[in-house]
């Protein structure tokens, strides 16, 4: 079992760019933006929130094969981590989860403001209603540009991902 390290939890739940990749039965990829994430208790599962307006193909792919990869990237320093796994549950997000999604969008607006994107543009992203996709974490990879990019997270000894 792969568990998300405690050090990584706040990073993954912050205002990062989150891109979700899925694939269909012919191995054709799809990418969609997530609008929030939650590391589940114990760290072996992760939930990502996908806007209903943009996730139809991802949902179809998850229904077909359950495979999912999420890349989390911070604009300020390009720190990036990829989490891969298998979907356990796909459902409409509950009303009590809307605050998490809207909080994420505000944090993303601040993060992207660092690179000059006006907050008003970020806050217009489709974000509600959305779907919650809970998946079992199967692998973690460093994706930060540099010599360790693509390495499994546990193999990058002595350096933060």
mmCIF file with all atom_site columns, C-alpha atoms in Angstrom:
data_model
loop_
_atom_site.group_PDB
_atom_site.id
_atom_site.type_symbol
_atom_site.label_atom_id
_atom_site.label_alt_id
_atom_site.label_comp_id
_atom_site.label_asym_id
_atom_site.label_entity_id
_atom_site.label_seq_id
_atom_site.pdbx_PDB_ins_code
_atom_site.Cartn_x
_atom_site.Cartn_y
_atom_site.Cartn_z
_atom_site.occupancy
_atom_site.B_iso_or_equiv
_atom_site.pdbx_formal_charge
_atom_site.auth_seq_id
_atom_site.auth_comp_id
_atom_site.auth_asym_id
_atom_site.auth_atom_id
_atom_site.pdbx_PDB_model_num
ATOM 1   C CA . UNK A 1 1   ? 0.000   0.000  0.000   1.00 0.00 ? 1   UNK A CA 1
ATOM 2   C CA . UNK A 1 2   ? 1.255   3.491  -0.883  1.00 0.00 ? 2   UNK A CA 1
ATOM 3   C CA . UNK A 1 3   ? 0.607   6.230  1.664   1.00 0.00 ? 3   UNK A CA 1
ATOM 4   C CA . UNK A 1 4   ? 0.957   9.942  0.943   1.00 0.00 ? 4   UNK A CA 1
ATOM 5   C CA . UNK A 1 5   ? 3.670   11.252 3.295   1.00 0.00 ? 5   UNK A CA 1
ATOM 6   C CA . UNK A 1 6   ? 2.417   13.690 5.961   1.00 0.00 ? 6   UNK A CA 1
ATOM 7   C CA . UNK A 1 7   ? 4.774   16.355 4.564   1.00 0.00 ? 7   UNK A CA 1
ATOM 8   C CA . UNK A 1 8   ? 2.960   16.186 1.237   1.00 0.00 ? 8   UNK A CA 1
ATOM 9   C CA . UNK A 1 9   ? -0.644  16.470 2.498   1.00 0.00 ? 9   UNK A CA 1
ATOM 10  C CA . UNK A 1 10  ? -0.765  20.268 2.871   1.00 0.00 ? 10  UNK A CA 1
ATOM 11  C CA . UNK A 1 11  ? 0.986   20.667 -0.494  1.00 0.00 ? 11  UNK A CA 1
ATOM 12  C CA . UNK A 1 12  ? -1.600  18.531 -2.317  1.00 0.00 ? 12  UNK A CA 1
ATOM 13  C CA . UNK A 1 13  ? -4.534  20.268 -0.616  1.00 0.00 ? 13  UNK A CA 1
ATOM 14  C CA . UNK A 1 14  ? -3.295  23.807 -1.359  1.00 0.00 ? 14  UNK A CA 1
ATOM 15  C CA . UNK A 1 15  ? -3.925  26.133 -4.311  1.00 0.00 ? 15  UNK A CA 1
ATOM 16  C CA . UNK A 1 16  ? -2.041  24.173 -6.927  1.00 0.00 ? 16  UNK A CA 1
ATOM 17  C CA . UNK A 1 17  ? -2.681  23.621 -10.587 1.00 0.00 ? 17  UNK A CA 1
ATOM 18  C CA . UNK A 1 18  ? -4.247  20.155 -10.737 1.00 0.00 ? 18  UNK A CA 1
ATOM 19  C CA . UNK A 1 19  ? -4.546  18.299 -14.013 1.00 0.00 ? 19  UNK A CA 1
ATOM 20  C CA . UNK A 1 20  ? -6.292  14.932 -14.089 1.00 0.00 ? 20  UNK A CA 1
ATOM 21  C CA . UNK A 1 21  ? -5.430  12.385 -16.755 1.00 0.00 ? 21  UNK A CA 1
ATOM 22  C CA . UNK A 1 22  ? -7.553  9.382  -17.686 1.00 0.00 ? 22  UNK A CA 1
ATOM 23  C CA . UNK A 1 23  ? -7.628  7.115  -20.718 1.00 0.00 ? 23  UNK A CA 1
ATOM 24  C CA . UNK A 1 24  ? -10.182 5.168  -22.662 1.00 0.00 ? 24  UNK A CA 1
ATOM 25  C CA . UNK A 1 25  ? -10.115 1.513  -23.744 1.00 0.00 ? 25  UNK A CA 1
ATOM 26  C CA . UNK A 1 26  ? -8.077  2.434  -26.865 1.00 0.00 ? 26  UNK A CA 1
ATOM 27  C CA . UNK A 1 27  ? -5.503  4.160  -24.585 1.00 0.00 ? 27  UNK A CA 1
ATOM 28  C CA . UNK A 1 28  ? -6.515  7.596  -25.907 1.00 0.00 ? 28  UNK A CA 1
ATOM 29  C CA . UNK A 1 29  ? -5.812  10.137 -23.166 1.00 0.00 ? 29  UNK A CA 1
ATOM 30  C CA . UNK A 1 30  ? -8.046  12.820 -21.710 1.00 0.00 ? 30  UNK A CA 1
ATOM 31  C CA . UNK A 1 31  ? -7.008  15.679 -19.445 1.00 0.00 ? 31  UNK A CA 1
ATOM 32  C CA . UNK A 1 32  ? -9.242  17.878 -17.341 1.00 0.00 ? 32  UNK A CA 1
ATOM 33  C CA . UNK A 1 33  ? -8.628  20.413 -14.601 1.00 0.00 ? 33  UNK A CA 1
ATOM 34  C CA . UNK A 1 34  ? -9.490  19.490 -11.017 1.00 0.00 ? 34  UNK A CA 1
ATOM 35  C CA . UNK A 1 35  ? -10.891 22.101 -8.627  1.00 0.00 ? 35  UNK A CA 1
ATOM 36  C CA . UNK A 1 36  ? -9.698  20.765 -5.317  1.00 0.00 ? 36  UNK A CA 1
ATOM 37  C CA . UNK A 1 37  ? -8.292  17.729 -3.566  1.00 0.00 ? 37  UNK A CA 1
ATOM 38  C CA . UNK A 1 38  ? -8.568  16.037 -0.208  1.00 0.00 ? 38  UNK A CA 1
ATOM 39  C CA . UNK A 1 39  ? -6.166  13.466 1.190   1.00 0.00 ? 39  UNK A CA 1
ATOM 40  C CA . UNK A 1 40  ? -8.330  10.919 2.976   1.00 0.00 ? 40  UNK A CA 1
ATOM 41  C CA . UNK A 1 41  ? -7.651  9.721  6.513   1.00 0.00 ? 41  UNK A CA 1
ATOM 42  C CA . UNK A 1 42  ? -4.627  7.439  6.550   1.00 0.00 ? 42  UNK A CA 1
ATOM 43  C CA . UNK A 1 43  ? -3.186  8.915  3.343   1.00 0.00 ? 43  UNK A CA 1
ATOM 44  C CA . UNK A 1 44  ? -3.778  5.851  1.149   1.00 0.00 ? 44  UNK A CA 1
ATOM 45  C CA . UNK A 1 45  ? -6.667  7.488  -0.724  1.00 0.00 ? 45  UNK A CA 1
ATOM 46  C CA . UNK A 1 46  ? -7.137  10.849 -2.405  1.00 0.00 ? 46  UNK A CA 1
ATOM 47  C CA . UNK A 1 47  ? -10.312 12.600 -3.561  1.00 0.00 ? 47  UNK A CA 1
ATOM 48  C CA . UNK A 1 48  ? -10.203 15.099 -6.415  1.00 0.00 ? 48  UNK A CA 1
ATOM 49  C CA . UNK A 1 49  ? -13.065 17.329 -7.516  1.00 0.00 ? 49  UNK A CA 1
ATOM 50  C CA . UNK A 1 50  ? -13.865 17.625 -11.231 1.00 0.00 ? 50  UNK A CA 1
ATOM 51  C CA . UNK A 1 51  ? -16.225 20.293 -12.599 1.00 0.00 ? 51  UNK A CA 1
ATOM 52  C CA . UNK A 1 52  ? -19.324 18.659 -14.067 1.00 0.00 ? 52  UNK A CA 1
ATOM 53  C CA . UNK A 1 53  ? -19.180 21.076 -17.001 1.00 0.00 ? 53  UNK A CA 1
ATOM 54  C CA . UNK A 1 54  ? -15.845 19.685 -18.199 1.00 0.00 ? 54  UNK A CA 1
ATOM 55  C CA . UNK A 1 55  ? -15.446 16.118 -16.926 1.00 0.00 ? 55  UNK A CA 1
ATOM 56  C CA . UNK A 1 56  ? -17.782 13.939 -19.024 1.00 0.00 ? 56  UNK A CA 1
ATOM 57  C CA . UNK A 1 57  ? -14.981 12.166 -20.883 1.00 0.00 ? 57  UNK A CA 1
ATOM 58  C CA . UNK A 1 58  ? -12.971 11.635 -17.684 1.00 0.00 ? 58  UNK A CA 1
ATOM 59  C CA . UNK A 1 59  ? -16.019 10.114 -15.992 1.00 0.00 ? 59  UNK A CA 1
ATOM 60  C CA . UNK A 1 60  ? -16.598 7.783  -18.945 1.00 0.00 ? 60  UNK A CA 1
ATOM 61  C CA . UNK A 1 61  ? -12.956 6.702  -18.846 1.00 0.00 ? 61  UNK A CA 1
ATOM 62  C CA . UNK A 1 62  ? -13.079 6.113  -15.091 1.00 0.00 ? 62  UNK A CA 1
ATOM 63  C CA . UNK A 1 63  ? -16.220 4.025  -15.546 1.00 0.00 ? 63  UNK A CA 1
ATOM 64  C CA . UNK A 1 64  ? -14.432 1.988  -18.222 1.00 0.00 ? 64  UNK A CA 1
ATOM 65  C CA . UNK A 1 65  ? -11.130 1.256  -16.460 1.00 0.00 ? 65  UNK A CA 1
ATOM 66  C CA . UNK A 1 66  ? -10.722 3.341  -13.284 1.00 0.00 ? 66  UNK A CA 1
ATOM 67  C CA . UNK A 1 67  ? -7.179  4.480  -14.067 1.00 0.00 ? 67  UNK A CA 1
ATOM 68  C CA . UNK A 1 68  ? -6.321  8.042  -12.962 1.00 0.00 ? 68  UNK A CA 1
ATOM 69  C CA . UNK A 1 69  ? -3.233  10.224 -12.693 1.00 0.00 ? 69  UNK A CA 1
ATOM 70  C CA . UNK A 1 70  ? -3.187  13.687 -11.139 1.00 0.00 ? 70  UNK A CA 1
ATOM 71  C CA . UNK A 1 71  ? -0.360  16.174 -11.548 1.00 0.00 ? 71  UNK A CA 1
ATOM 72  C CA . UNK A 1 72  ? -0.101  18.831 -8.829  1.00 0.00 ? 72  UNK A CA 1
ATOM 73  C CA . UNK A 1 73  ? 2.070   21.861 -9.728  1.00 0.00 ? 73  UNK A CA 1
ATOM 74  C CA . UNK A 1 74  ? 2.894   25.049 -7.829  1.00 0.00 ? 74  UNK A CA 1
ATOM 75  C CA . UNK A 1 75  ? 3.343   28.143 -10.020 1.00 0.00 ? 75  UNK A CA 1
ATOM 76  C CA . UNK A 1 76  ? 5.795   29.953 -7.732  1.00 0.00 ? 76  UNK A CA 1
ATOM 77  C CA . UNK A 1 77  ? 8.595   27.374 -7.948  1.00 0.00 ? 77  UNK A CA 1
ATOM 78  C CA . UNK A 1 78  ? 7.272   24.668 -10.332 1.00 0.00 ? 78  UNK A CA 1
ATOM 79  C CA . UNK A 1 79  ? 7.331   22.018 -7.589  1.00 0.00 ? 79  UNK A CA 1
ATOM 80  C CA . UNK A 1 80  ? 5.265   19.189 -9.060  1.00 0.00 ? 80  UNK A CA 1
ATOM 81  C CA . UNK A 1 81  ? 4.116   15.766 -7.914  1.00 0.00 ? 81  UNK A CA 1
ATOM 82  C CA . UNK A 1 82  ? 2.150   13.143 -9.805  1.00 0.00 ? 82  UNK A CA 1
ATOM 83  C CA . UNK A 1 83  ? -0.180  10.732 -8.025  1.00 0.00 ? 83  UNK A CA 1
ATOM 84  C CA . UNK A 1 84  ? -1.431  7.643  -9.858  1.00 0.00 ? 84  UNK A CA 1
ATOM 85  C CA . UNK A 1 85  ? -4.111  5.232  -8.788  1.00 0.00 ? 85  UNK A CA 1
ATOM 86  C CA . UNK A 1 86  ? -7.383  3.442  -9.328  1.00 0.00 ? 86  UNK A CA 1
ATOM 87  C CA . UNK A 1 87  ? -10.824 4.979  -8.793  1.00 0.00 ? 87  UNK A CA 1
ATOM 88  C CA . UNK A 1 88  ? -12.819 3.575  -5.907  1.00 0.00 ? 88  UNK A CA 1
ATOM 89  C CA . UNK A 1 89  ? -15.804 5.928  -6.041  1.00 0.00 ? 89  UNK A CA 1
ATOM 90  C CA . UNK A 1 90  ? -17.176 8.503  -8.478  1.00 0.00 ? 90  UNK A CA 1
ATOM 91  C CA . UNK A 1 91  ? -20.134 10.569 -7.288  1.00 0.00 ? 91  UNK A CA 1
ATOM 92  C CA . UNK A 1 92  ? -21.656 14.001 -7.391  1.00 0.00 ? 92  UNK A CA 1
ATOM 93  C CA . UNK A 1 93  ? -19.936 16.227 -4.847  1.00 0.00 ? 93  UNK A CA 1
ATOM 94  C CA . UNK A 1 94  ? -22.012 16.867 -1.733  1.00 0.00 ? 94  UNK A CA 1
ATOM 95  C CA . UNK A 1 95  ? -23.184 20.343 -0.720  1.00 0.00 ? 95  UNK A CA 1
ATOM 96  C CA . UNK A 1 96  ? -20.867 20.337 2.318   1.00 0.00 ? 96  UNK A CA 1
ATOM 97  C CA . UNK A 1 97  ? -17.856 19.928 -0.041  1.00 0.00 ? 97  UNK A CA 1
ATOM 98  C CA . UNK A 1 98  ? -18.587 23.146 -1.919  1.00 0.00 ? 98  UNK A CA 1
ATOM 99  C CA . UNK A 1 99  ? -16.624 25.207 0.623   1.00 0.00 ? 99  UNK A CA 1
ATOM 100 C CA . UNK A 1 100 ? -13.497 23.124 -0.034  1.00 0.00 ? 100 UNK A CA 1
ATOM 101 C CA . UNK A 1 101 ? -13.871 23.656 -3.794  1.00 0.00 ? 101 UNK A CA 1
ATOM 102 C CA . UNK A 1 102 ? -14.450 27.407 -3.479  1.00 0.00 ? 102 UNK A CA 1
ATOM 103 C CA . UNK A 1 103 ? -11.575 27.705 -0.990  1.00 0.00 ? 103 UNK A CA 1
ATOM 104 C CA . UNK A 1 104 ? -9.320  25.924 -3.457  1.00 0.00 ? 104 UNK A CA 1
ATOM 105 C CA . UNK A 1 105 ? -10.366 28.273 -6.261  1.00 0.00 ? 105 UNK A CA 1
ATOM 106 C CA . UNK A 1 106 ? -9.501  31.305 -4.109  1.00 0.00 ? 106 UNK A CA 1
ATOM 107 C CA . UNK A 1 107 ? -6.084  29.831 -3.274  1.00 0.00 ? 107 UNK A CA 1
ATOM 108 C CA . UNK A 1 108 ? -5.487  29.043 -6.959  1.00 0.00 ? 108 UNK A CA 1
ATOM 109 C CA . UNK A 1 109 ? -6.403  32.617 -7.905  1.00 0.00 ? 109 UNK A CA 1
ATOM 110 C CA . UNK A 1 110 ? -3.781  33.864 -5.453  1.00 0.00 ? 110 UNK A CA 1
ATOM 111 C CA . UNK A 1 111 ? -1.168  31.394 -6.745  1.00 0.00 ? 111 UNK A CA 1
ATOM 112 C CA . UNK A 1 112 ? -1.787  32.230 -10.382 1.00 0.00 ? 112 UNK A CA 1
ATOM 113 C CA . UNK A 1 113 ? -1.746  35.924 -9.494  1.00 0.00 ? 113 UNK A CA 1
ATOM 114 C CA . UNK A 1 114 ? 1.951   35.345 -8.779  1.00 0.00 ? 114 UNK A CA 1
ATOM 115 C CA . UNK A 1 115 ? 2.480   34.807 -12.513 1.00 0.00 ? 115 UNK A CA 1
ATOM 116 C CA . UNK A 1 116 ? 0.208   37.685 -13.550 1.00 0.00 ? 116 UNK A CA 1
ATOM 117 C CA . UNK A 1 117 ? -3.168  36.051 -14.160 1.00 0.00 ? 117 UNK A CA 1
ATOM 118 C CA . UNK A 1 118 ? -5.938  38.262 -12.776 1.00 0.00 ? 118 UNK A CA 1
ATOM 119 C CA . UNK A 1 119 ? -7.936  36.664 -9.968  1.00 0.00 ? 119 UNK A CA 1
ATOM 120 C CA . UNK A 1 120 ? -11.151 37.494 -11.823 1.00 0.00 ? 120 UNK A CA 1
ATOM 121 C CA . UNK A 1 121 ? -10.121 35.120 -14.637 1.00 0.00 ? 121 UNK A CA 1
ATOM 122 C CA . UNK A 1 122 ? -9.342  32.232 -12.287 1.00 0.00 ? 122 UNK A CA 1
ATOM 123 C CA . UNK A 1 123 ? -12.517 32.726 -10.276 1.00 0.00 ? 123 UNK A CA 1
ATOM 124 C CA . UNK A 1 124 ? -14.553 32.297 -13.485 1.00 0.00 ? 124 UNK A CA 1
ATOM 125 C CA . UNK A 1 125 ? -13.342 28.722 -13.978 1.00 0.00 ? 125 UNK A CA 1
ATOM 126 C CA . UNK A 1 126 ? -16.136 26.153 -14.043 1.00 0.00 ? 126 UNK A CA 1
ATOM 127 C CA . UNK A 1 127 ? -16.125 24.650 -10.563 1.00 0.00 ? 127 UNK A CA 1
ATOM 128 C CA . UNK A 1 128 ? -19.649 23.849 -9.305  1.00 0.00 ? 128 UNK A CA 1
ATOM 129 C CA . UNK A 1 129 ? -21.457 21.539 -9.523  1.00 0.00 ? 129 UNK A CA 1
ATOM 130 C CA . UNK A 1 130 ? -18.694 18.969 -9.592  1.00 0.00 ? 130 UNK A CA 1
ATOM 131 C CA . UNK A 1 131 ? -17.948 15.294 -9.153  1.00 0.00 ? 131 UNK A CA 1
ATOM 132 C CA . UNK A 1 132 ? -15.814 13.773 -6.409  1.00 0.00 ? 132 UNK A CA 1
ATOM 133 C CA . UNK A 1 133 ? -13.451 11.022 -7.502  1.00 0.00 ? 133 UNK A CA 1
ATOM 134 C CA . UNK A 1 134 ? -11.942 9.028  -4.639  1.00 0.00 ? 134 UNK A CA 1
ATOM 135 C CA . UNK A 1 135 ? -9.042  6.805  -5.619  1.00 0.00 ? 135 UNK A CA 1
ATOM 136 C CA . UNK A 1 136 ? -6.528  4.448  -4.073  1.00 0.00 ? 136 UNK A CA 1
ATOM 137 C CA . UNK A 1 137 ? -2.989  5.848  -4.321  1.00 0.00 ? 137 UNK A CA 1
ATOM 138 C CA . UNK A 1 138 ? -0.752  3.363  -6.125  1.00 0.00 ? 138 UNK A CA 1
ATOM 139 C CA . UNK A 1 139 ? 2.324   5.472  -6.895  1.00 0.00 ? 139 UNK A CA 1
ATOM 140 C CA . UNK A 1 140 ? 3.842   8.912  -6.350  1.00 0.00 ? 140 UNK A CA 1
ATOM 141 C CA . UNK A 1 141 ? 6.332   10.584 -8.671  1.00 0.00 ? 141 UNK A CA 1
ATOM 142 C CA . UNK A 1 142 ? 8.451   13.726 -8.595  1.00 0.00 ? 142 UNK A CA 1
ATOM 143 C CA . UNK A 1 143 ? 7.563   15.888 -11.605 1.00 0.00 ? 143 UNK A CA 1
ATOM 144 C CA . UNK A 1 144 ? 9.458   19.054 -10.647 1.00 0.00 ? 144 UNK A CA 1
ATOM 145 C CA . UNK A 1 145 ? 11.676  20.002 -13.613 1.00 0.00 ? 145 UNK A CA 1
ATOM 146 C CA . UNK A 1 146 ? 15.232  18.842 -13.019 1.00 0.00 ? 146 UNK A CA 1
ATOM 147 C CA . UNK A 1 147 ? 17.315  15.695 -12.700 1.00 0.00 ? 147 UNK A CA 1
ATOM 148 C CA . UNK A 1 148 ? 14.782  13.877 -10.475 1.00 0.00 ? 148 UNK A CA 1
ATOM 149 C CA . UNK A 1 149 ? 11.756  14.460 -12.725 1.00 0.00 ? 149 UNK A CA 1
ATOM 150 C CA . UNK A 1 150 ? 9.922   11.186 -13.254 1.00 0.00 ? 150 UNK A CA 1
ATOM 151 C CA . UNK A 1 151 ? 11.538  9.434  -10.302 1.00 0.00 ? 151 UNK A CA 1
ATOM 152 C CA . UNK A 1 152 ? 9.338   7.617  -7.817  1.00 0.00 ? 152 UNK A CA 1
ATOM 153 C CA . UNK A 1 153 ? 8.925   9.886  -4.796  1.00 0.00 ? 153 UNK A CA 1
ATOM 154 C CA . UNK A 1 154 ? 10.575  7.451  -2.364  1.00 0.00 ? 154 UNK A CA 1
ATOM 155 C CA . UNK A 1 155 ? 13.736  7.254  -4.493  1.00 0.00 ? 155 UNK A CA 1
ATOM 156 C CA . UNK A 1 156 ? 14.576  10.951 -4.161  1.00 0.00 ? 156 UNK A CA 1
ATOM 157 C CA . UNK A 1 157 ? 16.591  10.623 -0.962  1.00 0.00 ? 157 UNK A CA 1
ATOM 158 C CA . UNK A 1 158 ? 17.393  13.685 1.069   1.00 0.00 ? 158 UNK A CA 1
ATOM 159 C CA . UNK A 1 159 ? 15.661  16.175 -1.212  1.00 0.00 ? 159 UNK A CA 1
ATOM 160 C CA . UNK A 1 160 ? 12.145  17.576 -1.116  1.00 0.00 ? 160 UNK A CA 1
ATOM 161 C CA . UNK A 1 161 ? 10.116  16.630 -4.211  1.00 0.00 ? 161 UNK A CA 1
#
